[in-house]
């Protein structure tokens, strides 16, 4: 009987939980058993990993293989455990040395030919691993720049399973990179471009300075959308810590690219009035995908001509809290011209913030 262990990470929203993966290779019926509440995608990894191991020039153990993912009561989902499973099984079978695995985090999906494919959520996963005291990780080479944002961890990028096995044996080095620096914010829509609209401009400045929500009302063509698009430009650039938090949300959503692995400016997310509740607040089975509210974390969520969106945002928008993903955002809502009595009702019962009116006189009270 032989035993080996390594680490991976389970994601819930943008929170990560380190998962210890153990492999036992021993006598018994030849089969591979996966324990620890795996979902369907993780169950399928057994056949995917076997093919990747064989196509990388190694044999899968012809014995009973038992894989335990701990904490056992924590649901596991996704294909990001493939690389860890392949390495820990080969270490338990004494095909490769297992000493280095015990303190290393492995993330990545395996193709049938052994290529290591990128997975979503690498940044929040490694942040969770770092908090747990782990200091070394192997990730797909395609997301190495994103992974390098985690300070205090030695991160390696791998192209194939064969590269990782050779690295574990001490015969090869893997890819490294330097963390991308905070770039100067790009030029975007500027409030200086707006001619006139002094009241609405002042309301935007107050909302940006104090972190308030804002409701813009007025007839069509008075510049409500133009003004709302310039709200994000009034916000200060993100600090390093804030940028990591926003980037973690975008990593889970799969919005990062190799060219821009770090979000450095407050995001601006615009929604149409026909947007569904799921698209607004996020969700889904397995790895929940952040909705527009979460993607606008530390930025601006713009709800265009919306009424139903208020109920999805929750009874008190001022809390800035989300259940599964961050929710520190400013909401810019744009409605058509409303009657004065309805505005009064909105102020009294819906706790509406400061209202900027575009191109029309204030209603009498």
CSV table of C-alpha atoms in Angstrom, one decimal:
chain,number,residue,atom,x,y,z
A,1,UNK,CA,0.0,0.0,0.0
A,2,UNK,CA,1.3,3.5,-0.9
A,3,UNK,CA,0.0,6.9,0.0
A,4,UNK,CA,0.6,10.4,-1.3
A,5,UNK,CA,-1.0,13.8,-0.9
A,6,UNK,CA,-1.1,17.3,-2.5
A,7,UNK,CA,-3.3,20.4,-2.5
A,8,UNK,CA,-5.9,22.1,-4.7
A,9,UNK,CA,-8.6,24.7,-4.0
A,10,UNK,CA,-12.4,24.7,-4.1
A,11,UNK,CA,-14.2,27.9,-4.9
A,12,UNK,CA,-17.5,29.3,-3.6
A,13,UNK,CA,-18.2,32.6,-5.1
A,14,UNK,CA,-14.8,34.4,-4.8
A,15,UNK,CA,-14.0,32.6,-1.6
A,16,UNK,CA,-11.5,29.7,-1.8
A,17,UNK,CA,-11.1,26.7,0.5
A,18,UNK,CA,-7.9,24.6,0.3
A,19,UNK,CA,-8.6,21.0,-0.5
A,20,UNK,CA,-6.2,18.2,0.5
A,21,UNK,CA,-6.1,15.5,-2.1
A,22,UNK,CA,-4.9,12.0,-1.0
A,23,UNK,CA,-4.3,9.0,-3.1
A,24,UNK,CA,-4.0,5.4,-1.9
A,25,UNK,CA,-2.8,2.7,-4.3
A,26,UNK,CA,-3.3,-0.8,-2.9
A,27,UNK,CA,-4.6,-4.3,-3.4
A,28,UNK,CA,-8.2,-5.0,-4.4
A,29,UNK,CA,-10.5,-4.8,-7.3
A,30,UNK,CA,-8.9,-2.7,-10.1
A,31,UNK,CA,-10.9,0.5,-10.0
A,32,UNK,CA,-10.5,4.2,-9.3
A,33,UNK,CA,-12.8,5.6,-6.6
A,34,UNK,CA,-13.2,9.3,-5.9
A,35,UNK,CA,-14.5,10.4,-2.5
A,36,UNK,CA,-15.4,13.8,-1.1
A,37,UNK,CA,-18.7,15.0,-2.7
A,38,UNK,CA,-17.4,15.4,-6.3
A,39,UNK,CA,-19.8,16.7,-8.9
A,40,UNK,CA,-20.4,15.2,-12.4
A,41,UNK,CA,-17.5,17.1,-14.0
A,42,UNK,CA,-15.1,16.0,-11.3
A,43,UNK,CA,-16.3,12.4,-11.6
A,44,UNK,CA,-15.5,12.5,-15.3
A,45,UNK,CA,-12.0,13.5,-14.5
A,46,UNK,CA,-11.1,9.9,-13.7
A,47,UNK,CA,-11.2,8.9,-17.3
A,48,UNK,CA,-9.8,12.2,-18.5
A,49,UNK,CA,-6.8,11.9,-16.2
A,50,UNK,CA,-6.1,8.3,-17.1
A,51,UNK,CA,-5.9,9.2,-20.8
A,52,UNK,CA,-3.7,12.1,-20.1
A,53,UNK,CA,-1.3,10.0,-18.0
A,54,UNK,CA,-1.1,7.3,-20.6
A,55,UNK,CA,-0.5,9.8,-23.4
A,56,UNK,CA,2.2,11.4,-21.4
A,57,UNK,CA,4.2,8.1,-21.4
A,58,UNK,CA,3.2,6.7,-18.0
A,59,UNK,CA,1.0,3.8,-16.9
A,60,UNK,CA,-2.0,4.2,-14.7
A,61,UNK,CA,-1.7,1.8,-11.7
A,62,UNK,CA,-3.3,-1.6,-12.3
A,63,UNK,CA,-4.5,-1.7,-8.7
A,64,UNK,CA,-7.3,-0.2,-6.6
A,65,UNK,CA,-6.9,3.6,-6.5
A,66,UNK,CA,-8.8,5.5,-3.8
A,67,UNK,CA,-8.8,9.3,-4.0
A,68,UNK,CA,-10.0,11.3,-1.0
A,69,UNK,CA,-10.7,15.1,-1.2
A,70,UNK,CA,-10.8,16.7,2.2
A,71,UNK,CA,-12.8,18.4,3.8
A,72,UNK,CA,-15.1,15.5,2.8
A,73,UNK,CA,-18.3,17.4,3.6
A,74,UNK,CA,-17.4,20.2,1.2
A,75,UNK,CA,-18.9,19.9,-2.4
A,76,UNK,CA,-16.2,19.9,-5.1
A,77,UNK,CA,-16.9,20.9,-8.6
A,78,UNK,CA,-15.2,21.7,-11.9
A,79,UNK,CA,-12.2,20.3,-13.7
A,80,UNK,CA,-9.5,22.2,-11.9
A,81,UNK,CA,-8.5,19.2,-9.9
A,82,UNK,CA,-7.2,17.2,-12.9
A,83,UNK,CA,-3.5,18.1,-12.6
A,84,UNK,CA,-3.5,17.4,-8.8
A,85,UNK,CA,-5.2,14.0,-9.2
A,86,UNK,CA,-2.8,12.9,-11.9
A,87,UNK,CA,0.3,13.8,-9.9
A,88,UNK,CA,-0.8,12.5,-6.6
A,89,UNK,CA,-1.8,9.1,-8.1
A,90,UNK,CA,1.6,8.7,-9.8
A,91,UNK,CA,3.3,9.7,-6.6
A,92,UNK,CA,1.4,7.1,-4.6
A,93,UNK,CA,2.3,4.5,-7.3
A,94,UNK,CA,6.0,5.5,-6.8
A,95,UNK,CA,6.3,6.6,-10.4
A,96,UNK,CA,7.5,10.0,-9.4
A,97,UNK,CA,8.8,11.5,-6.2
A,98,UNK,CA,6.1,12.7,-3.9
A,99,UNK,CA,8.0,14.9,-1.4
A,100,UNK,CA,7.5,18.2,-3.2
A,101,UNK,CA,3.8,17.5,-3.7
A,102,UNK,CA,2.9,17.6,-0.1
A,103,UNK,CA,3.3,21.4,0.1
A,104,UNK,CA,2.4,22.4,-3.4
A,105,UNK,CA,-0.9,23.6,-4.8
A,106,UNK,CA,-1.8,22.2,-8.3
A,107,UNK,CA,-4.5,23.8,-10.4
A,108,UNK,CA,-5.4,22.9,-14.0
A,109,UNK,CA,-7.6,20.9,-16.3
A,110,UNK,CA,-5.9,18.1,-18.4
A,111,UNK,CA,-6.6,17.5,-22.1
A,112,UNK,CA,-6.5,13.9,-23.2
A,113,UNK,CA,-3.1,14.4,-24.7
A,114,UNK,CA,-1.7,15.8,-21.5
A,115,UNK,CA,-1.9,19.5,-22.2
A,116,UNK,CA,-2.7,21.6,-19.1
A,117,UNK,CA,-5.7,23.8,-19.8
A,118,UNK,CA,-6.6,27.1,-18.1
A,119,UNK,CA,-9.3,27.2,-15.5
A,120,UNK,CA,-11.3,30.1,-14.0
A,121,UNK,CA,-10.7,31.5,-10.6
A,122,UNK,CA,-6.9,31.0,-10.3
A,123,UNK,CA,-6.3,34.3,-8.5
A,124,UNK,CA,-8.9,33.8,-5.7
A,125,UNK,CA,-7.8,30.1,-5.4
A,126,UNK,CA,-4.2,31.1,-4.8
A,127,UNK,CA,-5.1,33.9,-2.4
A,128,UNK,CA,-6.9,31.3,-0.3
A,129,UNK,CA,-4.0,28.9,-0.5
A,130,UNK,CA,-1.6,31.7,0.6
A,131,UNK,CA,-3.8,32.4,3.6
A,132,UNK,CA,-3.6,28.7,4.5
A,133,UNK,CA,0.2,28.9,4.6
A,134,UNK,CA,1.0,27.3,1.3
A,135,UNK,CA,3.8,29.0,-0.6
A,136,UNK,CA,4.3,27.1,-3.9
A,137,UNK,CA,1.9,26.5,-6.8
A,138,UNK,CA,1.7,25.1,-10.3
A,139,UNK,CA,-0.9,26.5,-12.7
A,140,UNK,CA,-1.5,26.4,-16.4
A,141,UNK,CA,0.9,28.6,-18.3
A,142,UNK,CA,-2.0,30.6,-19.9
A,143,UNK,CA,-2.9,32.0,-16.5
A,144,UNK,CA,0.6,32.4,-15.1
A,145,UNK,CA,0.5,36.2,-15.3
A,146,UNK,CA,-2.8,36.3,-13.3
A,147,UNK,CA,-1.4,33.8,-10.7
A,148,UNK,CA,1.8,35.9,-10.3
A,149,UNK,CA,-0.3,38.7,-8.7
A,150,UNK,CA,-0.3,36.8,-5.4
A,151,UNK,CA,2.7,38.0,-3.4
A,152,UNK,CA,4.5,35.6,-1.2
A,153,UNK,CA,3.9,32.6,-3.4
A,154,UNK,CA,6.3,30.9,-5.8
A,155,UNK,CA,4.1,30.2,-8.9
A,156,UNK,CA,5.2,28.0,-11.8
A,157,UNK,CA,3.4,27.8,-15.2
A,158,UNK,CA,3.1,24.4,-17.0
A,159,UNK,CA,2.2,23.6,-20.5
A,160,UNK,CA,1.8,19.8,-20.2
A,161,UNK,CA,1.5,17.1,-17.6
A,162,UNK,CA,4.9,15.7,-18.7
A,163,UNK,CA,6.5,19.1,-17.8
A,164,UNK,CA,5.0,18.9,-14.3
A,165,UNK,CA,6.2,15.4,-13.7
A,166,UNK,CA,9.7,16.2,-14.9
A,167,UNK,CA,9.7,19.2,-12.5
A,168,UNK,CA,8.6,17.1,-9.6
A,169,UNK,CA,11.5,14.7,-10.4
A,170,UNK,CA,13.9,17.7,-10.5
A,171,UNK,CA,14.7,17.2,-14.2
A,172,UNK,CA,13.1,20.4,-15.6
A,173,UNK,CA,12.2,23.9,-14.7
A,174,UNK,CA,8.8,25.5,-15.3
A,175,UNK,CA,7.7,28.9,-16.6
A,176,UNK,CA,8.0,32.0,-14.3
A,177,UNK,CA,7.0,35.6,-14.8
A,178,UNK,CA,7.0,38.9,-12.9
A,179,UNK,CA,3.7,40.3,-11.6
A,180,UNK,CA,2.2,42.9,-13.9
A,181,UNK,CA,2.4,46.4,-12.4
A,182,UNK,CA,-0.5,48.7,-11.9
A,183,UNK,CA,-0.7,50.5,-15.2
A,184,UNK,CA,-1.8,54.2,-15.5
A,185,UNK,CA,-5.6,54.3,-16.0
A,186,UNK,CA,-6.6,54.6,-19.7
A,187,UNK,CA,-8.5,57.6,-20.9
A,188,UNK,CA,-12.2,57.1,-20.7
A,189,UNK,CA,-15.4,59.3,-20.9
A,190,UNK,CA,-14.7,62.5,-19.0
A,191,UNK,CA,-17.2,64.7,-17.3
A,192,UNK,CA,-15.3,67.7,-18.8
A,193,UNK,CA,-16.8,66.7,-22.1
A,194,UNK,CA,-20.3,67.5,-20.9
A,195,UNK,CA,-21.6,71.0,-21.7
A,196,UNK,CA,-24.1,72.4,-19.3
A,197,UNK,CA,-26.1,70.2,-17.0
A,198,UNK,CA,-24.7,71.8,-13.8
A,199,UNK,CA,-27.2,70.2,-11.4
A,200,UNK,CA,-26.7,66.7,-12.8
A,201,UNK,CA,-22.9,67.2,-12.9
A,202,UNK,CA,-22.9,68.3,-9.2
A,203,UNK,CA,-25.1,65.3,-8.3
A,204,UNK,CA,-22.6,62.9,-10.0
A,205,UNK,CA,-19.7,64.5,-8.1
A,206,UNK,CA,-21.5,64.1,-4.8
A,207,UNK,CA,-22.3,60.5,-5.6
A,208,UNK,CA,-18.7,59.7,-6.6
A,209,UNK,CA,-17.2,61.5,-3.6
A,210,UNK,CA,-19.4,60.0,-1.0
A,211,UNK,CA,-20.0,56.5,-2.5
A,212,UNK,CA,-23.8,57.2,-2.9
A,213,UNK,CA,-26.3,55.6,-5.3
A,214,UNK,CA,-27.9,58.1,-7.7
A,215,UNK,CA,-31.1,58.2,-9.8
A,216,UNK,CA,-31.1,60.3,-13.0
A,217,UNK,CA,-34.5,61.2,-14.4
A,218,UNK,CA,-35.6,63.2,-17.4
A,219,UNK,CA,-37.1,63.0,-20.9
A,220,UNK,CA,-35.3,61.2,-23.7
A,221,UNK,CA,-32.3,63.0,-25.2
A,222,UNK,CA,-31.4,65.1,-22.2
A,223,UNK,CA,-28.0,63.3,-21.6
A,224,UNK,CA,-28.8,60.9,-18.8
A,225,UNK,CA,-26.9,58.0,-20.3
A,226,UNK,CA,-24.0,60.3,-21.3
A,227,UNK,CA,-23.7,61.5,-17.7
A,228,UNK,CA,-23.9,58.1,-16.2
A,229,UNK,CA,-21.1,56.8,-18.4
A,230,UNK,CA,-18.8,59.4,-16.9
A,231,UNK,CA,-19.5,58.5,-13.3
A,232,UNK,CA,-16.8,55.8,-13.2
A,233,UNK,CA,-14.2,58.4,-14.4
A,234,UNK,CA,-14.8,60.4,-11.3
A,235,UNK,CA,-13.8,57.5,-9.0
A,236,UNK,CA,-10.1,57.3,-7.9
A,237,UNK,CA,-7.9,54.6,-9.4
A,238,UNK,CA,-8.0,51.3,-7.5
A,239,UNK,CA,-5.3,50.6,-5.0
A,240,UNK,CA,-3.3,47.3,-5.2
A,241,UNK,CA,-5.5,45.6,-2.7
A,242,UNK,CA,-8.7,46.9,-4.3
A,243,UNK,CA,-7.4,45.8,-7.8
A,244,UNK,CA,-6.8,42.3,-6.5
A,245,UNK,CA,-10.3,42.1,-5.1
A,246,UNK,CA,-11.9,43.3,-8.4
A,247,UNK,CA,-9.6,41.1,-10.5
A,248,UNK,CA,-10.6,38.1,-8.4
A,249,UNK,CA,-14.3,38.6,-9.3
A,250,UNK,CA,-13.4,39.0,-13.0
A,251,UNK,CA,-11.3,35.9,-12.8
A,252,UNK,CA,-14.3,33.8,-11.6
A,253,UNK,CA,-16.3,35.3,-14.4
A,254,UNK,CA,-13.7,34.3,-17.0
A,255,UNK,CA,-13.2,37.9,-18.2
A,256,UNK,CA,-9.4,38.3,-17.8
A,257,UNK,CA,-7.0,38.0,-20.7
A,258,UNK,CA,-3.2,37.4,-20.8
A,259,UNK,CA,-2.7,40.9,-22.0
A,260,UNK,CA,-4.7,42.5,-19.1
A,261,UNK,CA,-4.6,40.1,-16.1
A,262,UNK,CA,-5.1,42.9,-13.6
A,263,UNK,CA,-8.1,45.2,-13.4
A,264,UNK,CA,-6.8,48.6,-12.4
A,265,UNK,CA,-9.7,51.0,-12.9
A,266,UNK,CA,-13.2,51.0,-11.4
A,267,UNK,CA,-15.4,48.9,-13.6
A,268,UNK,CA,-18.5,50.3,-15.4
A,269,UNK,CA,-21.2,47.7,-16.0
A,270,UNK,CA,-24.3,48.7,-18.0
A,271,UNK,CA,-27.5,46.7,-18.1
A,272,UNK,CA,-30.6,46.9,-20.2
A,273,UNK,CA,-34.0,46.9,-18.6
A,274,UNK,CA,-34.7,43.4,-20.0
A,275,UNK,CA,-31.7,41.9,-18.2
A,276,UNK,CA,-32.8,38.8,-16.2
A,277,UNK,CA,-32.5,38.6,-12.4
A,278,UNK,CA,-29.9,35.8,-12.8
A,279,UNK,CA,-27.7,38.0,-15.0
A,280,UNK,CA,-28.0,40.8,-12.5
A,281,UNK,CA,-27.2,38.9,-9.3
A,282,UNK,CA,-25.4,35.9,-10.6
A,283,UNK,CA,-25.7,32.3,-9.6
A,284,UNK,CA,-25.8,28.9,-11.4
A,285,UNK,CA,-25.0,25.3,-10.5
A,286,UNK,CA,-21.5,24.3,-9.5
A,287,UNK,CA,-19.1,27.2,-9.7
A,288,UNK,CA,-21.5,30.2,-9.4
A,289,UNK,CA,-20.8,32.8,-12.0
A,290,UNK,CA,-20.8,36.4,-10.8
A,291,UNK,CA,-23.6,38.6,-12.0
A,292,UNK,CA,-23.5,42.3,-13.0
A,293,UNK,CA,-23.7,43.4,-9.4
A,294,UNK,CA,-20.6,41.6,-8.5
A,295,UNK,CA,-18.7,42.5,-11.7
A,296,UNK,CA,-19.3,46.2,-10.8
A,297,UNK,CA,-17.5,45.7,-7.4
A,298,UNK,CA,-15.8,49.0,-6.5
A,299,UNK,CA,-17.2,50.5,-9.7
A,300,UNK,CA,-20.5,51.6,-11.2
A,301,UNK,CA,-23.5,49.5,-11.9
A,302,UNK,CA,-25.7,51.3,-14.5
A,303,UNK,CA,-29.3,50.2,-14.7
A,304,UNK,CA,-30.8,51.7,-17.9
A,305,UNK,CA,-34.6,52.4,-17.8
A,306,UNK,CA,-35.1,49.9,-15.1
A,307,UNK,CA,-37.8,49.4,-12.5
A,308,UNK,CA,-37.7,45.7,-11.7
A,309,UNK,CA,-34.0,45.8,-11.0
A,310,UNK,CA,-34.5,47.6,-7.6
A,311,UNK,CA,-36.2,44.5,-6.1
A,312,UNK,CA,-33.2,42.3,-7.1
A,313,UNK,CA,-30.7,44.7,-5.6
A,314,UNK,CA,-32.2,44.0,-2.2
A,315,UNK,CA,-34.2,46.1,0.4
A,316,UNK,CA,-31.2,48.2,1.4
A,317,UNK,CA,-28.7,49.0,-1.3
A,318,UNK,CA,-26.7,51.1,1.1
A,319,UNK,CA,-25.2,48.0,2.8
A,320,UNK,CA,-23.0,47.3,-0.2
A,321,UNK,CA,-23.0,43.6,0.6
A,322,UNK,CA,-23.5,40.5,-1.5
A,323,UNK,CA,-24.2,37.0,-0.4
A,324,UNK,CA,-21.7,35.1,-2.4
A,325,UNK,CA,-19.6,37.7,-4.2
A,326,UNK,CA,-18.5,41.3,-3.4
A,327,UNK,CA,-20.9,44.2,-3.8
A,328,UNK,CA,-19.2,47.5,-3.1
A,329,UNK,CA,-20.5,49.5,-6.0
A,330,UNK,CA,-22.3,52.7,-6.9
A,331,UNK,CA,-25.7,52.3,-8.7
A,332,UNK,CA,-26.6,54.7,-11.4
A,333,UNK,CA,-30.2,54.3,-12.3
A,334,UNK,CA,-31.8,56.0,-15.3
A,335,UNK,CA,-35.6,56.2,-15.6
A,336,UNK,CA,-37.8,58.2,-18.0
A,337,UNK,CA,-39.6,61.3,-16.7
A,338,UNK,CA,-41.5,60.4,-13.6
A,339,UNK,CA,-44.4,62.2,-12.0
A,340,UNK,CA,-43.6,64.2,-8.9
A,341,UNK,CA,-45.9,62.2,-6.6
A,342,UNK,CA,-44.2,59.0,-7.6
A,343,UNK,CA,-40.8,60.6,-6.9
A,344,UNK,CA,-42.0,61.6,-3.5
A,345,UNK,CA,-43.2,58.1,-2.8
A,346,UNK,CA,-39.9,56.7,-4.0
A,347,UNK,CA,-38.0,59.0,-1.6
A,348,UNK,CA,-40.2,58.1,1.3
A,349,UNK,CA,-40.5,54.3,0.9
A,350,UNK,CA,-37.6,53.1,-1.3
A,351,UNK,CA,-34.9,55.2,0.4
A,352,UNK,CA,-33.9,56.7,-2.9
A,353,UNK,CA,-30.6,58.6,-2.9
A,354,UNK,CA,-30.0,62.1,-4.2
A,355,UNK,CA,-31.8,62.6,-7.5
A,356,UNK,CA,-30.3,64.5,-10.4
A,357,UNK,CA,-32.8,65.7,-12.9
A,358,UNK,CA,-31.6,66.3,-16.5
A,359,UNK,CA,-33.1,69.0,-18.7
A,360,UNK,CA,-36.3,69.5,-16.8
A,361,UNK,CA,-37.4,71.7,-13.8
A,362,UNK,CA,-37.8,70.2,-10.4
A,363,UNK,CA,-41.4,69.2,-9.5
A,364,UNK,CA,-43.3,71.4,-7.1
A,365,UNK,CA,-43.8,70.2,-3.6
